[in-house]
Coordinates of C-alpha atoms (C1' of nucleotides) and ligand atoms in Angstrom, one line a residue:
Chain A
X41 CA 24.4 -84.4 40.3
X42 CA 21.9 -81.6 39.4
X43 CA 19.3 -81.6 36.6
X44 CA 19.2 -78.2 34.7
X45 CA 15.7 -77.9 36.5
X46 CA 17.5 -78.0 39.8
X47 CA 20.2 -75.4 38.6
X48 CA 17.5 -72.6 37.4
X49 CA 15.2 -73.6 40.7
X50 CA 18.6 -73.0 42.9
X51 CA 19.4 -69.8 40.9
X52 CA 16.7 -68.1 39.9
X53 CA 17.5 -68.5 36.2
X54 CA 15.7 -69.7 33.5
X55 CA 16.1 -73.3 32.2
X56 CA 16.6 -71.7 28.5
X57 CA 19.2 -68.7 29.9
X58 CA 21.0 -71.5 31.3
X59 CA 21.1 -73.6 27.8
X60 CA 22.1 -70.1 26.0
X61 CA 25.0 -69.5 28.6
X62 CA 26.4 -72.9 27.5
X63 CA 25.7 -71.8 23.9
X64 CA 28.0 -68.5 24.6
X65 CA 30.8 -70.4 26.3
X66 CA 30.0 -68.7 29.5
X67 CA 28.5 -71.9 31.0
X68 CA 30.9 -75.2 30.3
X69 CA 29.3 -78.0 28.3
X70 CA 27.9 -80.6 31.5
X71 CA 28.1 -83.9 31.3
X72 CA 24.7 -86.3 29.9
X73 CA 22.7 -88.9 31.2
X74 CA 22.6 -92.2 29.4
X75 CA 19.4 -90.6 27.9
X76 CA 21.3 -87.4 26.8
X77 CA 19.7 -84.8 29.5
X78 CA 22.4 -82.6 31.0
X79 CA 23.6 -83.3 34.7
X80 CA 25.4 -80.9 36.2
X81 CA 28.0 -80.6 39.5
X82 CA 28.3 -78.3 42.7
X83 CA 31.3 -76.2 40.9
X84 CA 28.5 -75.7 37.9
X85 CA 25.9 -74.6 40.2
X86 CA 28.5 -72.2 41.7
X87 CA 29.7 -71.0 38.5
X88 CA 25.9 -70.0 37.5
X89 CA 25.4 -68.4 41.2
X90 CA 28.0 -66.1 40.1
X91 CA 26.7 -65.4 36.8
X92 CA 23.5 -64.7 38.2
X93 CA 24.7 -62.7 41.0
X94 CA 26.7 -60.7 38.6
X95 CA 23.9 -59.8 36.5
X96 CA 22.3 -58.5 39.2
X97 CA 24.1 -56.3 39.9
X98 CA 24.3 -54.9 36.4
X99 CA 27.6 -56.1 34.9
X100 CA 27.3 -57.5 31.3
X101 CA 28.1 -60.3 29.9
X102 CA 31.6 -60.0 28.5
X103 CA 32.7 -58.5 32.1
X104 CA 31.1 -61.6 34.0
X105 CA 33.2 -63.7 31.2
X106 CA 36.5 -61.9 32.6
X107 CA 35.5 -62.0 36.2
X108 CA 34.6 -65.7 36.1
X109 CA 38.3 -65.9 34.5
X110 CA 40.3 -64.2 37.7
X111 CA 37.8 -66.0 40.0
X112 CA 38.9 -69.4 38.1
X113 CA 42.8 -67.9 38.8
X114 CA 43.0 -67.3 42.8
X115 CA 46.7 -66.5 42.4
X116 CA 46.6 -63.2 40.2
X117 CA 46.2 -59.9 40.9
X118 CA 42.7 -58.7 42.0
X119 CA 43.4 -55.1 40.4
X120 CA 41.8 -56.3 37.2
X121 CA 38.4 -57.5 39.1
X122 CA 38.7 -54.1 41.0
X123 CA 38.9 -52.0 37.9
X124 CA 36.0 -53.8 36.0
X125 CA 33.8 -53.4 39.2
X126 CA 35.0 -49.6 39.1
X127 CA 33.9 -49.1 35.4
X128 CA 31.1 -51.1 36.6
X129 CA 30.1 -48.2 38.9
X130 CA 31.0 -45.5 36.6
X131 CA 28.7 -46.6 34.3
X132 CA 25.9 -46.7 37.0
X133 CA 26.6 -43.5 37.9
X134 CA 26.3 -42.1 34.2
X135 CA 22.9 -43.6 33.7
X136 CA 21.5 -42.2 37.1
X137 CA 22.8 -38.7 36.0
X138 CA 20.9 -39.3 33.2
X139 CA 17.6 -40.7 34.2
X140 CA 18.2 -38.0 36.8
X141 CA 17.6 -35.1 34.1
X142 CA 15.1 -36.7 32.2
X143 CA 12.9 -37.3 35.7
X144 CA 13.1 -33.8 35.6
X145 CA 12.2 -32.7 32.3
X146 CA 9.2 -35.0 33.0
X147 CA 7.7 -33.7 35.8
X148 CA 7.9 -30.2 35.3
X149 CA 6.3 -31.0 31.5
X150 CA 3.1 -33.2 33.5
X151 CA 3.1 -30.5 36.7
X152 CA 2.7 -27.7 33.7
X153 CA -0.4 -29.4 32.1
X154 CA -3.8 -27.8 32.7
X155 CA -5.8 -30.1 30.9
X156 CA -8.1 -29.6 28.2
X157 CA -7.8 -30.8 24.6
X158 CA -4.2 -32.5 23.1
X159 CA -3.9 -29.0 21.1
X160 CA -3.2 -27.3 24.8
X161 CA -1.6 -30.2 26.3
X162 CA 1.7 -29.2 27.7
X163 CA 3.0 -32.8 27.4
X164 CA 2.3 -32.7 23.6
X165 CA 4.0 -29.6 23.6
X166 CA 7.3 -29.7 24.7
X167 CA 7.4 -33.2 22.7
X168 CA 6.8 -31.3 19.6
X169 CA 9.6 -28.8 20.8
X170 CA 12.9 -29.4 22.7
X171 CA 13.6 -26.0 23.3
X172 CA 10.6 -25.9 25.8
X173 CA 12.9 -28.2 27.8
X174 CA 15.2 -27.2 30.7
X175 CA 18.6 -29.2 28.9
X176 CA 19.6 -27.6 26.0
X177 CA 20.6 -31.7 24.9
X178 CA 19.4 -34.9 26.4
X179 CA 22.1 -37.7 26.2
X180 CA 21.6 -40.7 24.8
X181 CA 19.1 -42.8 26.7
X182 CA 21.1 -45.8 26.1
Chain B
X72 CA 11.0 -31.1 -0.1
X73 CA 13.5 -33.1 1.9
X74 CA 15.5 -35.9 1.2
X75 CA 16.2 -38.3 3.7
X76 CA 19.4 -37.1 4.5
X77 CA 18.1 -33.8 5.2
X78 CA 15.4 -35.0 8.0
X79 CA 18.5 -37.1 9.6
X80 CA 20.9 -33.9 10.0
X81 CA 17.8 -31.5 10.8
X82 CA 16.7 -34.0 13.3
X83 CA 19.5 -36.3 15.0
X84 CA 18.1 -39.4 13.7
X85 CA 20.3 -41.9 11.4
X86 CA 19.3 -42.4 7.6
X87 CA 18.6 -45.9 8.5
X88 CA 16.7 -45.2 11.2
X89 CA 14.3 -43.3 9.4
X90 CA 13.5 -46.0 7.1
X91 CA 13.0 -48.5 10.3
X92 CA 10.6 -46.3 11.4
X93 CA 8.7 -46.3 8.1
X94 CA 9.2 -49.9 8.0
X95 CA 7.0 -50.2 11.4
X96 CA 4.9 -47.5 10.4
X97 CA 5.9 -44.9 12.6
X98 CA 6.8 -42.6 10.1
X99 CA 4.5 -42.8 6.7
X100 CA 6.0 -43.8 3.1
X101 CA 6.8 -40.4 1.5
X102 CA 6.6 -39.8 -2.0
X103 CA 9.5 -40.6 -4.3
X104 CA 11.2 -39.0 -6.7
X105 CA 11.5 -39.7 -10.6
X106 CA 14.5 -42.1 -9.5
X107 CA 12.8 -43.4 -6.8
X108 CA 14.1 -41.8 -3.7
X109 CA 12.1 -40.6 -0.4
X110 CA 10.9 -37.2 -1.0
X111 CA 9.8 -35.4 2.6
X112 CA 7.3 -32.7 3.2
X113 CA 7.7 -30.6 6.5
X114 CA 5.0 -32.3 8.3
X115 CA 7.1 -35.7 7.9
X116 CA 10.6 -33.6 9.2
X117 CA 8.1 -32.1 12.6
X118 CA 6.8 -35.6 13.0
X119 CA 10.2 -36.8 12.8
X120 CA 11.2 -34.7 15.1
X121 CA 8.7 -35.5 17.8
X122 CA 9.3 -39.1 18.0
X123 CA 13.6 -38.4 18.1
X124 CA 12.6 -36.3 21.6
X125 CA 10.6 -38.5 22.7
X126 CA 12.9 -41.0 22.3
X127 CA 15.4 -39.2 23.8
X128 CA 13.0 -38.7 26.9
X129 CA 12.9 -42.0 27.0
X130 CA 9.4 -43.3 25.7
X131 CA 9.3 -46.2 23.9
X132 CA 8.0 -46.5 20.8
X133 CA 4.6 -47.7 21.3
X134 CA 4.1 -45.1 24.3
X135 CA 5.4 -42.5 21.1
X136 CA 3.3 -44.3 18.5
X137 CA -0.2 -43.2 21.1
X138 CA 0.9 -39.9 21.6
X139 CA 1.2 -39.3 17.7
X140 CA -1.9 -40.5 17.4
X141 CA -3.4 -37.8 19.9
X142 CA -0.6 -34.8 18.7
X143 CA -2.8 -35.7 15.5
X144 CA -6.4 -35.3 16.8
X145 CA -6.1 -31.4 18.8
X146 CA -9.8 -32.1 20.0
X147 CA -9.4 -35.0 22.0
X148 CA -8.8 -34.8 26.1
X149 CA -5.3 -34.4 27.1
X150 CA -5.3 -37.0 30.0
X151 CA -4.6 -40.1 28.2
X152 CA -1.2 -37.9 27.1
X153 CA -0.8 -37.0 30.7
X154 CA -0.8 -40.7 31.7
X155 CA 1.4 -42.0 29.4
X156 CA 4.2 -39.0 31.0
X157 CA 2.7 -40.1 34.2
X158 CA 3.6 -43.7 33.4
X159 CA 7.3 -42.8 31.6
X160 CA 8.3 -40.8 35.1
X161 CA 7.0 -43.9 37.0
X162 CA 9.4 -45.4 35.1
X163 CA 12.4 -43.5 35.1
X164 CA 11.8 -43.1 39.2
X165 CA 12.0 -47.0 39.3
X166 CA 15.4 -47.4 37.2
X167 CA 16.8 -45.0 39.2
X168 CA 16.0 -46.4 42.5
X169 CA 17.0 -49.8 40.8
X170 CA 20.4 -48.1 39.9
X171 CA 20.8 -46.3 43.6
X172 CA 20.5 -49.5 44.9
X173 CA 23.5 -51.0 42.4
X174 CA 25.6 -48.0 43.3
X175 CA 25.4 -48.7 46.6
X176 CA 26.8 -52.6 46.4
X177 CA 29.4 -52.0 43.7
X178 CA 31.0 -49.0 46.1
X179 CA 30.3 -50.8 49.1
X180 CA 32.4 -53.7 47.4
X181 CA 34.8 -51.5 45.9
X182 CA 35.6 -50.1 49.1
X183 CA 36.3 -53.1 51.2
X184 CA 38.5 -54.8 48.8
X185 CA 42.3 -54.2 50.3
X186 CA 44.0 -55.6 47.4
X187 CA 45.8 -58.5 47.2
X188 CA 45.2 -61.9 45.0
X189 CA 42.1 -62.6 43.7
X190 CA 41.5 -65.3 46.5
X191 CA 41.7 -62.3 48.6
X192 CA 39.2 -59.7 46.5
X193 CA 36.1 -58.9 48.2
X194 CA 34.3 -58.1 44.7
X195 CA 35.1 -61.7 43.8
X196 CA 33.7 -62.8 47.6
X197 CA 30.2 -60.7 47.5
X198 CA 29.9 -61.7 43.3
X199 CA 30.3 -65.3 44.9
X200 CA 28.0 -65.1 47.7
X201 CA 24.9 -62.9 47.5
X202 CA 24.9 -62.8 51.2
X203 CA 27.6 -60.8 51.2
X204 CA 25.7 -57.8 50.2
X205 CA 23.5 -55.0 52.1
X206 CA 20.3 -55.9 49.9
X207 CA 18.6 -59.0 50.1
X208 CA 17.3 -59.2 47.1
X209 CA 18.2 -57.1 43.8
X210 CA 15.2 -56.3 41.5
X211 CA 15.6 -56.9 37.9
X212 CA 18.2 -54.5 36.0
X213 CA 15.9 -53.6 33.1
Chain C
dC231 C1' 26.6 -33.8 -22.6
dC232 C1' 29.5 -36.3 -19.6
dT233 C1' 31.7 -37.5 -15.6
dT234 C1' 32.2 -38.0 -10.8
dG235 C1' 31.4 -38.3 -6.0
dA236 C1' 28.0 -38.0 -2.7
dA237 C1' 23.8 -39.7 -1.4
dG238 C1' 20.1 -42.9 -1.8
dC239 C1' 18.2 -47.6 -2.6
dT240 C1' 17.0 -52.7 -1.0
dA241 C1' 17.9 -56.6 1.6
dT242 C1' 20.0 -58.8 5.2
dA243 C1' 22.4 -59.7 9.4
dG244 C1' 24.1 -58.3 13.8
dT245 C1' 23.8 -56.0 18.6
dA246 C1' 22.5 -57.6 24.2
dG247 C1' 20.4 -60.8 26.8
dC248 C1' 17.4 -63.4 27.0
dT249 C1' 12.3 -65.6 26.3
dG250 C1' 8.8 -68.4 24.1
dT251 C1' 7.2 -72.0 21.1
dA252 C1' 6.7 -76.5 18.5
dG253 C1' 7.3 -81.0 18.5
dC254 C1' 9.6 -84.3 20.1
dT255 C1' 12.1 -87.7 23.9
dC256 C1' 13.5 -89.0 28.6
dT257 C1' 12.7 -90.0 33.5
dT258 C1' 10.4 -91.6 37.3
dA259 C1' 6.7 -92.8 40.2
dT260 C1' 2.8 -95.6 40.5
Chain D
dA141 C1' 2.8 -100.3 31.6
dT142 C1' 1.5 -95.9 31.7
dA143 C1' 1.3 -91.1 32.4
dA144 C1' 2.9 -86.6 34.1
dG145 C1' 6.5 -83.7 34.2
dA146 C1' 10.9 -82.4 32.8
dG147 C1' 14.2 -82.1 29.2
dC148 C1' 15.8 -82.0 24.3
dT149 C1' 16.8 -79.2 19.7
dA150 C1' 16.0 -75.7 16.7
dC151 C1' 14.3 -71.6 15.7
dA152 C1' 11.6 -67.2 16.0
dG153 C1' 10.9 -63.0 18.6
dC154 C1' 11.7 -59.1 21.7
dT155 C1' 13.7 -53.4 21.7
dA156 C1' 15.5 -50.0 18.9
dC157 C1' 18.3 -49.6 16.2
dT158 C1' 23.1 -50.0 13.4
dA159 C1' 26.1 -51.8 9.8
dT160 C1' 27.2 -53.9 5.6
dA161 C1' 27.2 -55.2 0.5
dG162 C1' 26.2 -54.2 -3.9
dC163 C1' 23.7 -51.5 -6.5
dT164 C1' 21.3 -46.8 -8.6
dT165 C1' 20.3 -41.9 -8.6
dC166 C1' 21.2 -37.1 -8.1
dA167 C1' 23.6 -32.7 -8.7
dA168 C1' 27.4 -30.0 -9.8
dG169 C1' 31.6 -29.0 -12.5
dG170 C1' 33.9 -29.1 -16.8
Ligands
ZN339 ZN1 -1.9 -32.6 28.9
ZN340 ZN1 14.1 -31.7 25.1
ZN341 ZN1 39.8 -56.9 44.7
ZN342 ZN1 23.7 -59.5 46.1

DNA sequence: CCTTGAAGCTATAGTAGCTGTAGCTCTTAT
DNA sequence: ATAAGAGCTACAGCTACTATAGCTTCAAGG
């Protein structure tokens, strides 16, 4: 039996992030000491691993819910776990391509700054206008 | 004179977000009209428009809330806008090599999984078992 | 002048995923 | 018996908006 201290020591999470999965449903409800603390099993402990794990590696919550959910079924299909780890990726890839373009926009507006007062900056400038910017549209940031 | 519909389709920026940004005083109260609705000069539409790029550059909105304040004084040194790009790129760079390091994993788990049950799934497994993966430790999404 | 529909108003709650605080109580070791 | 440390609930706050409800104002057409 674990003590919810033990649990965010073993996994990195916090003691409240551990209380607010439990609050979402995403953690179950543990059992109590006689004093009303929560105590917690091995399978718990795994169960949070995963979580953790998960959101690490960038997947939110509502896809963690469903993966926990084939992971708790070992007999279905793993097609579904594969396609949320591929939508995963996609969306990944989207935000690199983004921060990709802005990186750029940003360094050629700081490498094109001479200095001197804000009313010459460069920086200020292309803030104050997007059509000094290589994009003709950012994306959404996001 | 603008309404506040105007500045949103001139600029990008939602009617409501306009009035959030008044609300935390990044954009000033405009006067009103007999009725009682925001009235907008062409200073407040430019201003506007600044802080929707910037956004869209990705600055946050204290990092946006400085540079207004220098865009607003031409006669002081540039540098301190310089820094704050300097410290937005920083940023970005980090994300993205946060991100690269995601990819990596989620195709690297992608790739190995033959199919099968979920018993079976490798994306399951490495979720499972951080041990399974390339990295040994994942920096904080962000 | 009157009507009507679009646009504006305030206030409030919700989004994602936690994090921090206040003011308690419980556990455990000495 | 006491005291430190850990746990408890409940709630506020974070970023940067976005959405809703229920109302009022504006501008154009008749
Ligand atoms: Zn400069
Ligand atoms: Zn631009
Ligand atoms: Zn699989
Ligand atoms: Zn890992």
């Amino acid at each position: 039996m674990h003590t919810i201290g033990t649990l965010a020591r073993r996994t990195g999470a916090k003691v409240q992030t551990i209380r607010y999965y439990e609050q979402i449903g995403l953690m179950p409800e543990p059992g109590r000491s006689a004093g009303g603390q929560r105590r917690y099993g091995d399978a718990d402990l795994d169960r949070l691993a995963f979580i953790r794990h998960s959101r690490q590696l960038g997947f939110p919550l509502d896809a963690i819910r469903e993966l926990l959910d084939l992971s708790d079924h070992p007999d279905r299909d793993c097609g579904a776990a594969d396609s949320i780890a591929r939508r995963q990726l996609r969306e990944v890839e989207n935000r690199m391509a983004r921060l990709e373009a802005l990186k750029r926009e940003l360094q050629r507006m700081i490498g094109e700054c001479r200095g001197g007062t804000t009313s010459d900056c460069r920086v200020l400038e292309v803030l104050r206008d997007h059509s000094e910017c290589l994009a003709d549209n950012h994306d959404d940031v996001g």
